[in-house]
Amino acid sequence: NITCYVGNSGSGRETGPLGVMEAMACGVPVISTPCGIVADIGEDDENMMIVDFDDYDGLKEKISMMMESPALQQKFRKAGWETIRGFNAVRRGMIVRKFFNELFYKNALVSIVIPTTIDKVHQTKEILDALKEQTYKDFEVVVVFDHAQKIDNDFSLMKQEYDFPVKVLTIPSPTGYNLALARNLAVIEADGEYIMFNDNRMKPSPTAIEEFFKVLAFTLKDKKVWLFGEKGGEKSNFVENFSLIKRSHFIKGGMCNERITRYGGMSQELRSRFASQGFEFGYAPNAKAVQLCKSSLTTEKRDGIIEMKNLLYKLDLQS
């Protein structure tokens, strides 16, 4: 409810940044000396008014100008908010985390995305155990539990068994086929330059990431390519459930389509949409995974395939 905030720290005394930040965040124009955070983010006559230390005549003049001009007040309210809105705990935490990742990891960081369910905890653990043996060491894991209100304490404790970061997310929806949503949520929280999709029935070989990068080395650095590995049967058609793509490419390509809400349309929708944007799909035959279980074609899945094929037909993605 105040008209303007005045920060009058002297050259030898600092009152702290909180008042300035709170004023800018709640739409109060600021007049301040160039102390603390003001020296970092303040721009005189742009997002606040700044006066020199101990310049009391200048301070008095600035206060008079601000109090007498509603237009000036509005200018600094808007500019102050535009400046400070990015200075929150989440954004600053991301910046700090990015700095430490660049310091800690020698190679490009890979985020391994594992969408799973609560009833597949042991299967998920088997995948995590296999990841201990990876020859490429610069990776983190993002596990997303679908249909889960919260994570079992045993799994939370289990994360401590690994010397690589394991992030855990949940989707509380009690029903539905939320694979696209799970992948998208994981990618949003991922820190890696690359995303390796590893569905919960794929146990990667120890050299899987290394082999993906060997194939990637033959492509241009910024070329839009989505690699997929070998899961048995030497199938050379792209399926994304064991694959590697640059995170920025996946995001700018539109990520997974969350309208694919049943089994049977995900891979074809991704192939068509990403191909239309100039992506190529590369096969990495030596990047291998063992399937921990087979995907059986149940009546429910058959119904889902028909529904999703009809959806793709409506989107002109299915002949």
Coordinates of N, CA and C in Angstrom, one line a residue, residues 109-115 127 131 134 136 139-142 183 186-187 190 192-199 202-213 226-229 240-247 250 287-289:
L109 N 25.8 -34.5 -19.9 CA 25.0 -35.2 -19.0 C 23.8 -35.8 -19.7
V110 N 23.5 -37.0 -19.4 CA 22.4 -37.8 -19.9 C 21.4 -38.0 -18.8
S111 N 20.1 -37.6 -19.1 CA 19.0 -37.9 -18.1 C 18.3 -39.1 -18.6
I112 N 18.3 -40.2 -17.8 CA 17.6 -41.5 -18.2 C 16.2 -41.4 -17.6
V113 N 15.2 -41.5 -18.5 CA 13.8 -41.4 -18.1 C 13.2 -42.7 -18.0
I114 N 12.7 -43.1 -16.8 CA 12.1 -44.4 -16.6 C 10.6 -44.2 -16.1
P115 N 9.6 -44.3 -17.0 CA 8.2 -44.3 -16.6 C 7.9 -45.6 -16.1
I127 N 16.5 -52.3 -13.1 CA 17.1 -51.4 -14.1 C 18.1 -50.5 -13.5
L131 N 22.2 -50.0 -14.2 CA 22.8 -48.7 -14.6 C 24.1 -48.5 -13.8
Q134 N 27.1 -49.0 -16.1 CA 27.3 -48.3 -17.3 C 28.7 -47.8 -17.4
Y136 N 29.6 -45.4 -19.4 CA 29.4 -43.9 -19.5 C 28.8 -43.5 -18.2
F139 N 25.6 -39.4 -15.9 CA 24.1 -39.5 -16.1 C 23.4 -39.4 -14.8
E140 N 22.1 -39.0 -14.9 CA 21.2 -39.0 -13.8 C 20.0 -39.8 -14.2
V141 N 19.1 -40.2 -13.3 CA 17.9 -41.0 -13.6 C 16.7 -40.2 -13.1
V142 N 15.7 -40.2 -13.9 CA 14.4 -39.6 -13.5 C 13.3 -40.7 -13.6
R183 N 6.5 -39.1 -19.4 CA 7.8 -38.7 -20.1 C 8.0 -37.2 -20.1
A186 N 9.0 -35.9 -16.7 CA 10.4 -36.2 -16.5 C 11.4 -35.3 -17.2
V187 N 11.1 -35.1 -18.5 CA 12.0 -34.2 -19.3 C 12.0 -32.8 -18.7
A190 N 14.4 -32.9 -15.9 CA 15.7 -33.4 -16.2 C 16.7 -32.3 -16.4
G192 N 19.8 -33.1 -17.9 CA 20.7 -33.5 -18.9 C 20.6 -32.8 -20.2
E193 N 21.7 -32.8 -21.0 CA 21.7 -32.2 -22.3 C 21.0 -33.2 -23.3
Y194 N 21.1 -34.5 -22.9 CA 20.5 -35.6 -23.7 C 19.5 -36.3 -22.8
I195 N 18.4 -36.8 -23.5 CA 17.4 -37.7 -22.8 C 17.5 -39.1 -23.3
M196 N 17.7 -40.0 -22.4 CA 17.6 -41.4 -22.9 C 16.3 -42.0 -22.3
F197 N 15.3 -42.3 -23.2 CA 14.1 -42.9 -22.8 C 14.3 -44.4 -22.5
N198 N 14.0 -44.9 -21.4 CA 14.2 -46.3 -21.0 C 13.0 -46.8 -20.2
D199 N 12.0 -47.4 -21.0 CA 10.8 -47.8 -20.3 C 11.0 -48.9 -19.3
M202 N 12.8 -52.3 -20.0 CA 14.1 -52.4 -20.7 C 15.3 -52.3 -19.8
K203 N 16.1 -53.3 -19.7 CA 17.3 -53.3 -18.9 C 18.5 -53.1 -19.8
P204 N 19.1 -51.9 -19.7 CA 20.1 -51.5 -20.7 C 21.4 -52.3 -20.4
S205 N 22.2 -52.6 -21.5 CA 23.5 -53.2 -21.4 C 24.5 -52.2 -20.8
P206 N 25.6 -52.7 -20.3 CA 26.5 -51.7 -19.6 C 27.1 -50.7 -20.6
T207 N 27.1 -51.0 -21.9 CA 27.7 -50.0 -22.8 C 26.6 -49.2 -23.6
A208 N 25.4 -49.3 -23.2 CA 24.3 -48.7 -24.0 C 24.5 -47.2 -24.3
I209 N 24.7 -46.4 -23.2 CA 24.9 -45.0 -23.5 C 26.1 -44.7 -24.3
E210 N 27.2 -45.4 -24.0 CA 28.4 -45.2 -24.8 C 28.2 -45.6 -26.3
E211 N 27.4 -46.6 -26.6 CA 27.1 -47.0 -28.0 C 26.2 -46.0 -28.7
F212 N 25.3 -45.4 -27.9 CA 24.4 -44.4 -28.5 C 25.3 -43.2 -28.9
F213 N 26.3 -42.8 -28.1 CA 27.1 -41.7 -28.4 C 28.1 -42.0 -29.6
W226 N 17.1 -38.6 -33.8 CA 16.6 -39.4 -32.7 C 17.1 -40.8 -32.9
L227 N 17.9 -41.3 -32.0 CA 18.5 -42.6 -32.1 C 17.7 -43.6 -31.3
F228 N 17.6 -44.8 -31.8 CA 16.9 -45.9 -31.0 C 17.8 -47.1 -31.0
G229 N 17.7 -47.9 -30.0 CA 18.6 -49.0 -29.8 C 18.0 -50.4 -30.1
E240 N 10.4 -45.4 -29.6 CA 11.1 -44.5 -28.6 C 11.3 -45.1 -27.2
N241 N 10.8 -46.3 -26.9 CA 10.9 -46.8 -25.6 C 12.3 -47.1 -25.1
F242 N 13.3 -47.1 -26.0 CA 14.7 -47.3 -25.7 C 15.5 -46.4 -26.7
S243 N 15.7 -45.2 -26.4 CA 16.2 -44.2 -27.4 C 16.9 -43.1 -26.7
L244 N 17.6 -42.3 -27.6 CA 18.4 -41.1 -27.1 C 18.1 -40.0 -28.1
I245 N 17.8 -38.8 -27.5 CA 17.6 -37.6 -28.2 C 18.1 -36.4 -27.4
K246 N 18.5 -35.3 -28.1 CA 18.9 -34.1 -27.4 C 17.7 -33.5 -26.7
R247 N 17.9 -33.1 -25.5 CA 16.7 -32.6 -24.7 C 16.1 -31.4 -25.4
F250 N 14.0 -32.4 -28.4 CA 12.7 -33.1 -28.0 C 11.7 -32.1 -27.6
A287 N 23.7 -50.4 -29.1 CA 23.1 -49.9 -27.9 C 22.0 -50.9 -27.6
K288 N 22.2 -51.8 -26.6 CA 21.3 -52.9 -26.4 C 20.6 -52.9 -25.1
A289 N 19.4 -53.5 -25.1 CA 18.7 -53.6 -23.8 C 18.0 -55.0 -23.8

